[in-house]
mmCIF file of N, CA and C in Angstrom:
data_model
loop_
_atom_site.group_PDB
_atom_site.id
_atom_site.type_symbol
_atom_site.label_atom_id
_atom_site.label_comp_id
_atom_site.label_asym_id
_atom_site.label_seq_id
_atom_site.Cartn_x
_atom_site.Cartn_y
_atom_site.Cartn_z
ATOM 1 N N MET G 78 0.905 -1.161 0.029
ATOM 2 C CA MET G 78 0.033 0.081 -0.023
ATOM 3 C C MET G 78 0.866 1.226 -0.040
ATOM 4 N N VAL G 79 0.596 2.216 -0.893
ATOM 5 C CA VAL G 79 1.226 3.463 -0.818
ATOM 6 C C VAL G 79 0.580 4.314 0.176
ATOM 7 N N ALA G 80 1.298 4.751 1.251
ATOM 8 C CA ALA G 80 0.653 5.585 2.335
ATOM 9 C C ALA G 80 0.125 6.909 1.832
ATOM 10 N N GLY G 81 -0.963 7.120 2.297
ATOM 11 C CA GLY G 81 -1.697 8.410 2.008
ATOM 12 C C GLY G 81 -2.481 8.425 0.657
ATOM 13 N N TRP G 82 -2.477 7.347 -0.058
ATOM 14 C CA TRP G 82 -3.183 7.309 -1.413
ATOM 15 C C TRP G 82 -4.545 6.835 -1.282
ATOM 16 N N PHE G 83 -4.893 6.003 -0.322
ATOM 17 C CA PHE G 83 -6.222 5.670 0.064
ATOM 18 C C PHE G 83 -6.377 5.254 1.542
ATOM 19 N N THR G 84 -7.747 5.181 1.826
ATOM 20 C CA THR G 84 -8.092 4.923 3.320
ATOM 21 C C THR G 84 -8.995 3.634 3.197
ATOM 22 N N GLU G 85 -8.792 2.815 4.105
ATOM 23 C CA GLU G 85 -9.753 1.623 4.100
ATOM 24 C C GLU G 85 -10.882 1.748 5.113
ATOM 25 N N GLY G 86 -11.182 3.098 5.587
ATOM 26 C CA GLY G 86 -12.379 3.275 6.270
ATOM 27 C C GLY G 86 -12.358 3.038 7.712
ATOM 28 N N GLU G 87 -11.023 3.055 8.263
ATOM 29 C CA GLU G 87 -10.771 2.791 9.680
ATOM 30 C C GLU G 87 -11.672 3.718 10.629
ATOM 31 N N ASP G 88 -11.978 4.932 10.076
ATOM 32 C CA ASP G 88 -12.797 5.732 10.863
ATOM 33 C C ASP G 88 -14.253 5.377 11.127
ATOM 34 N N GLY G 89 -14.650 4.352 10.515
ATOM 35 C CA GLY G 89 -15.972 3.712 10.760
ATOM 36 C C GLY G 89 -17.072 4.237 9.933
ATOM 37 N N GLY G 90 -16.858 5.187 8.938
ATOM 38 C CA GLY G 90 -18.014 5.625 8.246
ATOM 39 C C GLY G 90 -17.759 5.860 6.784
ATOM 40 N N GLY G 91 -16.450 5.969 6.462
ATOM 41 C CA GLY G 91 -16.253 6.453 4.994
ATOM 42 C C GLY G 91 -16.022 5.286 3.938
ATOM 43 N N GLY G 92 -15.731 4.026 4.502
ATOM 44 C CA GLY G 92 -15.413 3.037 3.677
ATOM 45 C C GLY G 92 -14.082 3.226 2.865
ATOM 46 N N PHE G 93 -13.815 2.460 1.837
ATOM 47 C CA PHE G 93 -12.614 2.542 1.054
ATOM 48 C C PHE G 93 -12.675 3.766 0.186
ATOM 49 N N ARG G 94 -11.799 4.559 0.257
ATOM 50 C CA ARG G 94 -11.722 5.861 -0.654
ATOM 51 C C ARG G 94 -10.340 6.116 -1.094
ATOM 52 N N LEU G 95 -10.162 6.650 -2.319
ATOM 53 C CA LEU G 95 -8.899 7.175 -2.709
ATOM 54 C C LEU G 95 -8.871 8.475 -2.044
ATOM 55 N N LEU G 96 -7.554 8.919 -1.754
ATOM 56 C CA LEU G 96 -7.325 10.244 -1.167
ATOM 57 C C LEU G 96 -6.669 11.248 -2.115
ATOM 58 N N GLY G 97 -7.145 12.367 -2.295
ATOM 59 C CA GLY G 97 -6.520 13.368 -3.022
ATOM 60 C C GLY G 97 -6.176 14.543 -2.234
ATOM 61 N N THR G 98 -5.804 15.651 -2.956
ATOM 62 C CA THR G 98 -5.575 16.981 -2.242
ATOM 63 C C THR G 98 -6.306 17.982 -3.115
ATOM 64 N N ARG G 99 -6.794 19.089 -2.363
ATOM 65 C CA ARG G 99 -7.511 20.192 -3.040
ATOM 66 C C ARG G 99 -6.859 21.451 -2.606
ATOM 67 N N CYS G 100 -6.561 22.251 -3.587
ATOM 68 C CA CYS G 100 -5.877 23.623 -3.413
ATOM 69 C C CYS G 100 -7.063 24.569 -2.874
ATOM 70 N N SER G 101 -6.686 25.138 -1.767
ATOM 71 C CA SER G 101 -7.757 26.007 -1.091
ATOM 72 C C SER G 101 -7.809 27.376 -1.907
ATOM 73 N N ALA G 102 -6.916 27.709 -2.676
ATOM 74 C CA ALA G 102 -6.962 28.903 -3.631
ATOM 75 C C ALA G 102 -7.769 28.791 -4.815
ATOM 76 N N CYS G 103 -7.612 27.786 -5.653
ATOM 77 C CA CYS G 103 -8.166 27.582 -6.888
ATOM 78 C C CYS G 103 -9.261 26.355 -7.062
ATOM 79 N N GLY G 104 -9.119 25.626 -5.899
ATOM 80 C CA GLY G 104 -10.087 24.464 -5.921
ATOM 81 C C GLY G 104 -9.705 23.299 -6.739
ATOM 82 N N ALA G 105 -8.482 23.286 -7.380
ATOM 83 C CA ALA G 105 -8.156 22.114 -8.175
ATOM 84 C C ALA G 105 -7.876 20.919 -7.305
ATOM 85 N N VAL G 106 -8.240 19.721 -7.818
ATOM 86 C CA VAL G 106 -8.107 18.516 -7.072
ATOM 87 C C VAL G 106 -7.028 17.647 -7.705
ATOM 88 N N PHE G 107 -6.239 16.931 -6.897
ATOM 89 C CA PHE G 107 -5.058 16.226 -7.499
ATOM 90 C C PHE G 107 -5.158 14.780 -6.932
ATOM 91 N N PHE G 108 -4.841 13.860 -7.890
ATOM 92 C CA PHE G 108 -4.475 12.428 -7.381
ATOM 93 C C PHE G 108 -3.585 11.929 -8.393
ATOM 94 N N PRO G 109 -2.415 11.327 -8.018
ATOM 95 C CA PRO G 109 -2.133 11.151 -6.615
ATOM 96 C C PRO G 109 -1.915 12.381 -5.964
ATOM 97 N N ARG G 110 -1.962 12.452 -4.557
ATOM 98 C CA ARG G 110 -1.927 13.610 -3.767
ATOM 99 C C ARG G 110 -0.729 14.540 -4.019
ATOM 100 N N GLU G 111 -0.808 15.740 -3.622
ATOM 101 C CA GLU G 111 0.200 16.752 -3.738
ATOM 102 C C GLU G 111 0.378 17.304 -2.555
ATOM 103 N N ASP G 112 1.477 17.387 -1.961
ATOM 104 C CA ASP G 112 1.822 17.909 -0.639
ATOM 105 C C ASP G 112 2.680 19.265 -0.665
ATOM 106 N N ALA G 113 3.243 19.543 -1.742
ATOM 107 C CA ALA G 113 4.129 20.764 -1.739
ATOM 108 C C ALA G 113 3.453 22.024 -2.281
ATOM 109 N N SER G 114 2.887 22.103 -3.318
ATOM 110 C CA SER G 114 2.130 23.314 -3.890
ATOM 111 C C SER G 114 1.158 22.865 -5.068
ATOM 112 N N CYS G 115 0.256 23.672 -5.388
ATOM 113 C CA CYS G 115 -0.701 23.543 -6.248
ATOM 114 C C CYS G 115 -0.088 23.239 -7.751
ATOM 115 N N ARG G 116 -0.494 22.175 -8.372
ATOM 116 C CA ARG G 116 0.036 21.800 -9.747
ATOM 117 C C ARG G 116 -0.620 22.641 -10.794
ATOM 118 N N ASN G 117 -1.660 23.379 -10.516
ATOM 119 C CA ASN G 117 -2.262 24.270 -11.553
ATOM 120 C C ASN G 117 -1.291 25.425 -11.927
ATOM 121 N N PRO G 118 -0.823 25.454 -13.179
ATOM 122 C CA PRO G 118 0.109 26.393 -13.558
ATOM 123 C C PRO G 118 -0.399 27.832 -13.492
ATOM 124 N N ASP G 119 -1.667 28.086 -13.368
ATOM 125 C CA ASP G 119 -2.187 29.399 -13.050
ATOM 126 C C ASP G 119 -2.278 29.718 -11.722
ATOM 127 N N CYS G 120 -2.006 28.968 -10.721
ATOM 128 C CA CYS G 120 -2.174 29.124 -9.312
ATOM 129 C C CYS G 120 -0.848 29.120 -8.566
ATOM 130 N N GLY G 121 -0.355 28.009 -8.290
ATOM 131 C CA GLY G 121 0.953 27.961 -7.554
ATOM 132 C C GLY G 121 0.808 28.194 -6.051
ATOM 133 N N ALA G 122 -0.306 28.367 -5.424
ATOM 134 C CA ALA G 122 -0.566 28.342 -4.017
ATOM 135 C C ALA G 122 -0.020 27.112 -3.414
ATOM 136 N N GLY G 123 0.219 27.176 -2.072
ATOM 137 C CA GLY G 123 0.647 25.999 -1.253
ATOM 138 C C GLY G 123 -0.193 25.556 -0.324
ATOM 139 N N ASP G 124 -1.476 26.051 -0.043
ATOM 140 C CA ASP G 124 -2.340 25.500 0.960
ATOM 141 C C ASP G 124 -3.263 24.451 0.333
ATOM 142 N N LEU G 125 -2.735 23.170 0.727
ATOM 143 C CA LEU G 125 -3.511 22.025 0.116
ATOM 144 C C LEU G 125 -4.171 21.282 1.269
ATOM 145 N N GLU G 126 -5.424 20.839 1.125
ATOM 146 C CA GLU G 126 -6.075 19.865 2.045
ATOM 147 C C GLU G 126 -6.293 18.516 1.581
ATOM 148 N N GLU G 127 -6.231 17.493 2.397
ATOM 149 C CA GLU G 127 -6.523 16.102 2.002
ATOM 150 C C GLU G 127 -8.052 16.069 1.836
ATOM 151 N N VAL G 128 -8.427 15.411 0.748
ATOM 152 C CA VAL G 128 -9.853 15.095 0.480
ATOM 153 C C VAL G 128 -10.098 13.691 0.079
ATOM 154 N N PRO G 129 -11.125 13.057 0.512
ATOM 155 C CA PRO G 129 -11.540 11.742 -0.037
ATOM 156 C C PRO G 129 -12.279 12.056 -1.481
ATOM 157 N N LEU G 130 -11.813 11.224 -2.368
ATOM 158 C CA LEU G 130 -12.437 11.235 -3.772
ATOM 159 C C LEU G 130 -13.718 10.552 -3.783
ATOM 160 N N SER G 131 -14.548 10.792 -4.887
ATOM 161 C CA SER G 131 -15.722 10.146 -5.102
ATOM 162 C C SER G 131 -15.421 8.602 -5.217
ATOM 163 N N ARG G 132 -16.434 7.873 -4.725
ATOM 164 C CA ARG G 132 -16.226 6.406 -4.809
ATOM 165 C C ARG G 132 -16.584 5.854 -6.200
ATOM 166 N N ARG G 133 -17.493 6.615 -6.823
ATOM 167 C CA ARG G 133 -17.974 6.200 -8.172
ATOM 168 C C ARG G 133 -17.678 7.158 -9.341
ATOM 169 N N GLY G 134 -17.471 6.651 -10.518
ATOM 170 C CA GLY G 134 -17.303 7.539 -11.663
ATOM 171 C C GLY G 134 -17.599 6.774 -12.816
ATOM 172 N N ARG G 135 -17.316 7.260 -13.986
ATOM 173 C CA ARG G 135 -17.735 6.822 -15.343
ATOM 174 C C ARG G 135 -16.550 6.470 -16.108
ATOM 175 N N ILE G 136 -16.497 5.378 -16.815
ATOM 176 C CA ILE G 136 -15.340 5.019 -17.691
ATOM 177 C C ILE G 136 -15.084 5.939 -18.779
ATOM 178 N N TRP G 137 -14.004 6.523 -18.781
ATOM 179 C CA TRP G 137 -13.555 7.580 -19.759
ATOM 180 C C TRP G 137 -12.841 6.860 -20.917
ATOM 181 N N SER G 138 -12.053 5.715 -20.585
ATOM 182 C CA SER G 138 -11.357 4.977 -21.574
ATOM 183 C C SER G 138 -10.836 3.687 -20.862
ATOM 184 N N TYR G 139 -10.535 2.633 -21.613
ATOM 185 C CA TYR G 139 -10.074 1.489 -21.150
ATOM 186 C C TYR G 139 -9.156 0.735 -22.250
ATOM 187 N N THR G 140 -8.367 -0.257 -21.654
ATOM 188 C CA THR G 140 -7.579 -1.147 -22.490
ATOM 189 C C THR G 140 -7.207 -2.359 -21.624
ATOM 190 N N ASP G 141 -6.438 -3.334 -22.163
ATOM 191 C CA ASP G 141 -5.921 -4.412 -21.410
ATOM 192 C C ASP G 141 -4.400 -4.392 -21.426
ATOM 193 N N SER G 142 -3.918 -5.010 -20.440
ATOM 194 C CA SER G 142 -2.480 -5.143 -20.214
ATOM 195 C C SER G 142 -2.017 -6.666 -20.646
ATOM 196 N N ARG G 143 -1.614 -6.864 -21.788
ATOM 197 C CA ARG G 143 -1.243 -8.228 -22.214
ATOM 198 C C ARG G 143 0.236 -8.567 -22.022
ATOM 199 N N TYR G 144 0.999 -7.739 -21.424
ATOM 200 C CA TYR G 144 2.424 -8.101 -21.206
ATOM 201 C C TYR G 144 2.777 -7.792 -19.772
ATOM 202 N N ARG G 145 3.741 -8.391 -19.205
ATOM 203 C CA ARG G 145 4.311 -8.204 -17.791
ATOM 204 C C ARG G 145 5.040 -6.891 -17.855
ATOM 205 N N PRO G 146 4.641 -5.999 -17.059
ATOM 206 C CA PRO G 146 5.236 -4.634 -16.911
ATOM 207 C C PRO G 146 6.607 -4.777 -16.196
ATOM 208 N N PRO G 147 7.551 -3.870 -16.551
ATOM 209 C CA PRO G 147 8.845 -4.111 -15.975
ATOM 210 C C PRO G 147 8.845 -3.561 -14.487
ATOM 211 N N SER G 148 9.885 -3.721 -13.835
ATOM 212 C CA SER G 148 10.147 -3.330 -12.397
ATOM 213 C C SER G 148 9.868 -1.817 -12.434
ATOM 214 N N PRO G 149 9.242 -1.184 -11.375
ATOM 215 C CA PRO G 149 9.076 -1.781 -9.989
ATOM 216 C C PRO G 149 7.842 -2.492 -9.883
ATOM 217 N N TYR G 150 7.078 -2.788 -10.952
ATOM 218 C CA TYR G 150 5.763 -3.625 -10.887
ATOM 219 C C TYR G 150 6.169 -4.996 -10.278
ATOM 220 N N VAL G 151 5.535 -5.443 -9.271
ATOM 221 C CA VAL G 151 5.933 -6.643 -8.579
ATOM 222 C C VAL G 151 5.035 -7.864 -9.087
ATOM 223 N N THR G 152 5.727 -8.870 -9.613
ATOM 224 C CA THR G 152 4.975 -10.006 -10.054
ATOM 225 C C THR G 152 6.014 -11.207 -9.775
ATOM 226 N N ASN G 153 5.402 -12.444 -9.806
ATOM 227 C CA ASN G 153 6.299 -13.576 -9.681
ATOM 228 C C ASN G 153 6.617 -14.079 -11.138
ATOM 229 N N PRO G 154 7.904 -13.934 -11.559
ATOM 230 C CA PRO G 154 8.152 -14.236 -12.937
ATOM 231 C C PRO G 154 8.119 -15.835 -13.308
ATOM 232 N N GLU G 155 7.981 -16.594 -12.302
ATOM 233 C CA GLU G 155 7.828 -18.053 -12.526
ATOM 234 C C GLU G 155 6.400 -18.469 -12.738
ATOM 235 N N LEU G 156 5.409 -17.579 -12.540
ATOM 236 C CA LEU G 156 4.041 -17.747 -12.782
ATOM 237 C C LEU G 156 3.649 -17.197 -14.156
ATOM 238 N N PRO G 157 2.748 -17.907 -14.921
ATOM 239 C CA PRO G 157 2.383 -17.294 -16.241
ATOM 240 C C PRO G 157 1.714 -15.953 -16.012
ATOM 241 N N TRP G 158 1.803 -15.055 -16.954
ATOM 242 C CA TRP G 158 1.299 -13.692 -16.981
ATOM 243 C C TRP G 158 -0.240 -13.730 -17.172
ATOM 244 N N GLU G 159 -1.008 -13.096 -16.295
ATOM 245 C CA GLU G 159 -2.390 -13.016 -16.512
ATOM 246 C C GLU G 159 -2.871 -11.621 -16.913
ATOM 247 N N PRO G 160 -3.381 -11.404 -18.101
ATOM 248 C CA PRO G 160 -3.759 -10.091 -18.533
ATOM 249 C C PRO G 160 -4.801 -9.506 -17.615
ATOM 250 N N TYR G 161 -4.793 -8.154 -17.544
ATOM 251 C CA TYR G 161 -5.874 -7.501 -16.812
ATOM 252 C C TYR G 161 -6.262 -6.211 -17.546
ATOM 253 N N ALA G 162 -7.551 -5.864 -17.331
ATOM 254 C CA ALA G 162 -8.034 -4.534 -17.783
ATOM 255 C C ALA G 162 -7.593 -3.310 -17.052
ATOM 256 N N LEU G 163 -7.331 -2.284 -17.665
ATOM 257 C CA LEU G 163 -6.910 -1.054 -17.117
ATOM 258 C C LEU G 163 -7.992 -0.060 -17.490
ATOM 259 N N ILE G 164 -8.528 0.695 -16.475
ATOM 260 C CA ILE G 164 -9.606 1.645 -16.813
ATOM 261 C C ILE G 164 -9.287 3.001 -16.281
ATOM 262 N N ALA G 165 -9.542 4.073 -17.179
ATOM 263 C CA ALA G 165 -9.423 5.442 -16.829
ATOM 264 C C ALA G 165 -10.899 5.879 -16.487
ATOM 265 N N VAL G 166 -10.989 6.367 -15.263
ATOM 266 C CA VAL G 166 -12.349 6.650 -14.724
ATOM 267 C C VAL G 166 -12.349 8.145 -14.418
ATOM 268 N N GLU G 167 -13.424 8.859 -15.015
ATOM 269 C CA GLU G 167 -13.698 10.274 -14.745
ATOM 270 C C GLU G 167 -14.479 10.407 -13.471
ATOM 271 N N LEU G 168 -13.904 11.205 -12.562
ATOM 272 C CA LEU G 168 -14.697 11.466 -11.335
ATOM 273 C C LEU G 168 -15.230 12.803 -11.620
ATOM 274 N N GLN G 169 -16.554 12.950 -11.776
ATOM 275 C CA GLN G 169 -17.137 14.161 -12.299
ATOM 276 C C GLN G 169 -17.024 15.281 -11.291
ATOM 277 N N ALA G 170 -17.285 14.931 -9.979
ATOM 278 C CA ALA G 170 -17.257 16.122 -8.929
ATOM 279 C C ALA G 170 -15.879 16.639 -8.860
ATOM 280 N N GLU G 171 -14.762 15.879 -9.059
ATOM 281 C CA GLU G 171 -13.433 16.430 -8.888
ATOM 282 C C GLU G 171 -12.874 16.930 -10.178
ATOM 283 N N ARG G 172 -13.590 16.568 -11.254
ATOM 284 C CA ARG G 172 -13.104 16.865 -12.696
ATOM 285 C C ARG G 172 -11.605 16.438 -12.838
ATOM 286 N N ILE G 173 -11.459 15.044 -12.535
ATOM 287 C CA ILE G 173 -10.207 14.487 -12.841
ATOM 288 C C ILE G 173 -10.443 13.071 -13.422
ATOM 289 N N VAL G 174 -9.418 12.432 -14.052
ATOM 290 C CA VAL G 174 -9.434 11.055 -14.495
ATOM 291 C C VAL G 174 -8.391 10.260 -13.696
ATOM 292 N N VAL G 175 -8.788 9.131 -13.157
ATOM 293 C CA VAL G 175 -8.064 8.245 -12.337
ATOM 294 C C VAL G 175 -7.802 6.953 -13.062
ATOM 295 N N LEU G 176 -6.689 6.512 -13.245
ATOM 296 C CA LEU G 176 -6.287 5.199 -13.828
ATOM 297 C C LEU G 176 -6.265 4.013 -12.757
ATOM 298 N N GLY G 177 -6.744 2.953 -13.147
ATOM 299 C CA GLY G 177 -6.573 1.774 -12.257
ATOM 300 C C GLY G 177 -6.945 0.535 -12.885
ATOM 301 N N GLN G 178 -6.631 -0.650 -12.132
ATOM 302 C CA GLN G 178 -6.863 -1.933 -12.713
ATOM 303 C C GLN G 178 -8.493 -2.282 -12.495
ATOM 304 N N ALA G 179 -8.979 -3.054 -13.427
ATOM 305 C CA ALA G 179 -10.224 -3.574 -13.132
ATOM 306 C C ALA G 179 -10.209 -4.630 -12.069
ATOM 307 N N VAL G 180 -11.328 -4.910 -11.472
ATOM 308 C CA VAL G 180 -11.173 -6.130 -10.494
ATOM 309 C C VAL G 180 -10.947 -7.444 -11.231
ATOM 310 N N PRO G 181 -10.497 -8.441 -10.619
ATOM 311 C CA PRO G 181 -10.202 -9.764 -11.207
ATOM 312 C C PRO G 181 -11.552 -10.270 -11.868
ATOM 313 N N GLY G 182 -11.437 -10.896 -13.106
ATOM 314 C CA GLY G 182 -12.568 -11.404 -13.658
ATOM 315 C C GLY G 182 -13.327 -10.416 -14.756
ATOM 316 N N VAL G 183 -12.951 -9.184 -14.552
ATOM 317 C CA VAL G 183 -13.650 -8.168 -15.528
ATOM 318 C C VAL G 183 -12.633 -7.820 -16.656
ATOM 319 N N THR G 184 -13.042 -8.228 -17.824
ATOM 320 C CA THR G 184 -12.250 -7.957 -19.081
ATOM 321 C C THR G 184 -12.685 -6.875 -19.843
ATOM 322 N N VAL G 185 -11.974 -6.451 -20.899
ATOM 323 C CA VAL G 185 -12.446 -5.332 -21.776
ATOM 324 C C VAL G 185 -13.679 -5.617 -22.370
ATOM 325 N N ALA G 186 -13.987 -6.783 -22.612
ATOM 326 C CA ALA G 186 -15.345 -7.283 -23.192
ATOM 327 C C ALA G 186 -16.511 -6.828 -22.248
ATOM 328 N N ASP G 187 -16.314 -6.735 -21.009
ATOM 329 C CA ASP G 187 -17.233 -6.345 -20.085
ATOM 330 C C ASP G 187 -17.509 -4.820 -19.972
ATOM 331 N N LEU G 188 -16.631 -3.992 -20.485
ATOM 332 C CA LEU G 188 -16.576 -2.536 -20.248
ATOM 333 C C LEU G 188 -17.148 -1.795 -21.375
ATOM 334 N N ALA G 189 -17.606 -0.577 -21.192
ATOM 335 C CA ALA G 189 -17.989 0.313 -22.176
ATOM 336 C C ALA G 189 -17.771 1.796 -21.698
ATOM 337 N N VAL G 190 -17.321 2.597 -22.552
ATOM 338 C CA VAL G 190 -17.205 4.038 -22.097
ATOM 339 C C VAL G 190 -18.504 4.517 -21.669
ATOM 340 N N GLY G 191 -18.480 5.306 -20.475
ATOM 341 C CA GLY G 191 -19.675 5.861 -19.996
ATOM 342 C C GLY G 191 -20.237 4.937 -18.782
ATOM 343 N N MET G 192 -19.812 3.715 -18.747
ATOM 344 C CA MET G 192 -20.254 2.771 -17.746
ATOM 345 C C MET G 192 -19.895 3.211 -16.386
ATOM 346 N N GLU G 193 -20.789 3.224 -15.341
ATOM 347 C CA GLU G 193 -20.492 3.556 -14.046
ATOM 348 C C GLU G 193 -19.658 2.389 -13.284
ATOM 349 N N VAL G 194 -18.590 2.769 -12.665
ATOM 350 C CA VAL G 194 -17.806 1.986 -11.856
ATOM 351 C C VAL G 194 -17.627 2.450 -10.412
ATOM 352 N N GLU G 195 -17.068 1.674 -9.423
ATOM 353 C CA GLU G 195 -16.784 2.128 -8.194
ATOM 354 C C GLU G 195 -15.402 1.523 -7.743
ATOM 355 N N VAL G 196 -14.812 2.372 -6.875
ATOM 356 C CA VAL G 196 -13.476 1.988 -6.317
ATOM 357 C C VAL G 196 -13.728 1.089 -5.201
ATOM 358 N N VAL G 197 -12.857 -0.013 -5.296
ATOM 359 C CA VAL G 197 -12.690 -1.047 -4.261
ATOM 360 C C VAL G 197 -11.269 -1.465 -3.916
ATOM 361 N N PRO G 198 -11.113 -2.048 -2.691
ATOM 362 C CA PRO G 198 -9.757 -2.423 -2.423
ATOM 363 C C PRO G 198 -9.374 -3.638 -3.254
ATOM 364 N N GLY G 199 -8.186 -3.727 -3.632
ATOM 365 C CA GLY G 199 -7.672 -4.973 -4.322
ATOM 366 C C GLY G 199 -6.313 -5.384 -3.894
ATOM 367 N N VAL G 200 -5.908 -6.529 -4.313
ATOM 368 C CA VAL G 200 -4.557 -7.045 -4.019
ATOM 369 C C VAL G 200 -3.773 -6.924 -5.248
ATOM 370 N N LEU G 201 -2.610 -6.139 -5.088
ATOM 371 C CA LEU G 201 -1.647 -5.974 -6.198
ATOM 372 C C LEU G 201 -0.780 -7.222 -6.324
ATOM 373 N N TYR G 202 -0.218 -7.638 -5.101
ATOM 374 C CA TYR G 202 0.684 -8.785 -5.117
ATOM 375 C C TYR G 202 0.775 -9.368 -3.706
ATOM 376 N N GLU G 203 0.830 -10.733 -3.655
ATOM 377 C CA GLU G 203 1.005 -11.317 -2.269
ATOM 378 C C GLU G 203 2.283 -12.103 -2.402
ATOM 379 N N ASP G 204 3.120 -11.770 -1.390
ATOM 380 C CA ASP G 204 4.488 -12.466 -1.345
ATOM 381 C C ASP G 204 4.319 -13.856 -0.847
ATOM 382 N N PRO G 205 4.715 -14.778 -1.758
ATOM 383 C CA PRO G 205 4.614 -16.201 -1.266
ATOM 384 C C PRO G 205 5.606 -16.606 -0.331
ATOM 385 N N GLY G 206 6.507 -15.765 0.039
ATOM 386 C CA GLY G 206 7.664 -16.192 0.891
ATOM 387 C C GLY G 206 7.290 -16.193 2.391
ATOM 388 N N ASP G 207 8.262 -16.142 3.182
ATOM 389 C CA ASP G 207 8.076 -16.137 4.578
ATOM 390 C C ASP G 207 7.500 -14.810 5.113
ATOM 391 N N THR G 208 7.527 -13.752 4.497
ATOM 392 C CA THR G 208 6.987 -12.569 5.052
ATOM 393 C C THR G 208 5.456 -12.548 4.942
ATOM 394 N N GLY G 209 4.898 -13.120 3.906
ATOM 395 C CA GLY G 209 3.366 -13.167 3.760
ATOM 396 C C GLY G 209 2.907 -11.827 3.502
ATOM 397 N N THR G 210 3.720 -10.809 3.063
ATOM 398 C CA THR G 210 3.296 -9.457 2.718
ATOM 399 C C THR G 210 2.312 -9.363 1.600
ATOM 400 N N THR G 211 1.268 -8.676 1.757
ATOM 401 C CA THR G 211 0.245 -8.349 0.759
ATOM 402 C C THR G 211 0.328 -6.914 0.354
ATOM 403 N N TRP G 212 0.571 -6.502 -0.875
ATOM 404 C CA TRP G 212 0.483 -5.152 -1.329
ATOM 405 C C TRP G 212 -0.901 -4.881 -1.794
ATOM 406 N N THR G 213 -1.515 -3.866 -1.114
ATOM 407 C CA THR G 213 -2.941 -3.471 -1.564
ATOM 408 C C THR G 213 -2.858 -2.339 -2.444
ATOM 409 N N THR G 214 -3.982 -2.209 -3.225
ATOM 410 C CA THR G 214 -4.163 -1.196 -4.138
ATOM 411 C C THR G 214 -5.595 -0.840 -4.197
ATOM 412 N N TRP G 215 -5.923 -0.061 -5.206
ATOM 413 C CA TRP G 215 -7.427 0.243 -5.524
ATOM 414 C C TRP G 215 -7.683 -0.421 -6.837
ATOM 415 N N GLN G 216 -8.910 -0.831 -7.083
ATOM 416 C CA GLN G 216 -9.329 -1.375 -8.422
ATOM 417 C C GLN G 216 -10.703 -0.784 -8.748
ATOM 418 N N TRP G 217 -11.124 -0.947 -9.974
ATOM 419 C CA TRP G 217 -12.509 -0.420 -10.457
ATOM 420 C C TRP G 217 -13.319 -1.612 -10.759
ATOM 421 N N ARG G 218 -14.616 -1.478 -10.179
ATOM 422 C CA ARG G 218 -15.543 -2.593 -10.383
ATOM 423 C C ARG G 218 -16.877 -1.947 -10.951
ATOM 424 N N PRO G 219 -17.339 -2.505 -12.067
ATOM 425 C CA PRO G 219 -18.655 -1.987 -12.534
ATOM 426 C C PRO G 219 -19.646 -2.100 -11.460
ATOM 427 N N THR G 220 -20.469 -1.088 -11.359
ATOM 428 C CA THR G 220 -21.507 -1.161 -10.296
ATOM 429 C C THR G 220 -22.476 -2.194 -10.600
ATOM 430 N N GLY G 221 -23.057 -2.821 -9.645
ATOM 431 C CA GLY G 221 -23.910 -4.009 -9.727
ATOM 432 C C GLY G 221 -23.208 -5.252 -9.912
ATOM 433 N N VAL G 222 -21.810 -5.260 -9.836
ATOM 434 C CA VAL G 222 -21.107 -6.487 -9.996
ATOM 435 C C VAL G 222 -20.698 -6.903 -8.606
ATOM 436 N N ALA G 223 -21.069 -8.069 -8.049
ATOM 437 C CA ALA G 223 -20.746 -8.594 -6.732
ATOM 438 C C ALA G 223 -19.241 -8.706 -6.648
ATOM 439 N N GLY G 224 -18.727 -8.635 -5.457
ATOM 440 C CA GLY G 224 -17.280 -8.909 -5.372
ATOM 441 C C GLY G 224 -16.757 -8.655 -3.946
#
């Protein structure tokens, strides 16, 4: 898990959410988060606040990953590569597009531009060794799909 990129709802009410930052001067929202200064070239202010992003958005674009990405992406090179769908999701309230993997079992054949999806926790990689470390991430799931 990348610290500060999402919350799993430990506060008891928010559920799983991506975390971004909003500039108090111009209102621009950023993901991944920005902690130094506003990325808006017309602003440059430095007062940023953490904000939970919308849980749902609409597919802006999508594709599939048919090759094993290079490092630092973590995979077991001894296992066969399993393609996965990549989805660019427009969060209308924030006016940004966030890229992420689709949940396992969802392929490009299941997707369409404009389809509503929701962000859910997912597993990026599980270390089969002694550490048993699990790297968590976010994934996109079409609404109405159990999981």
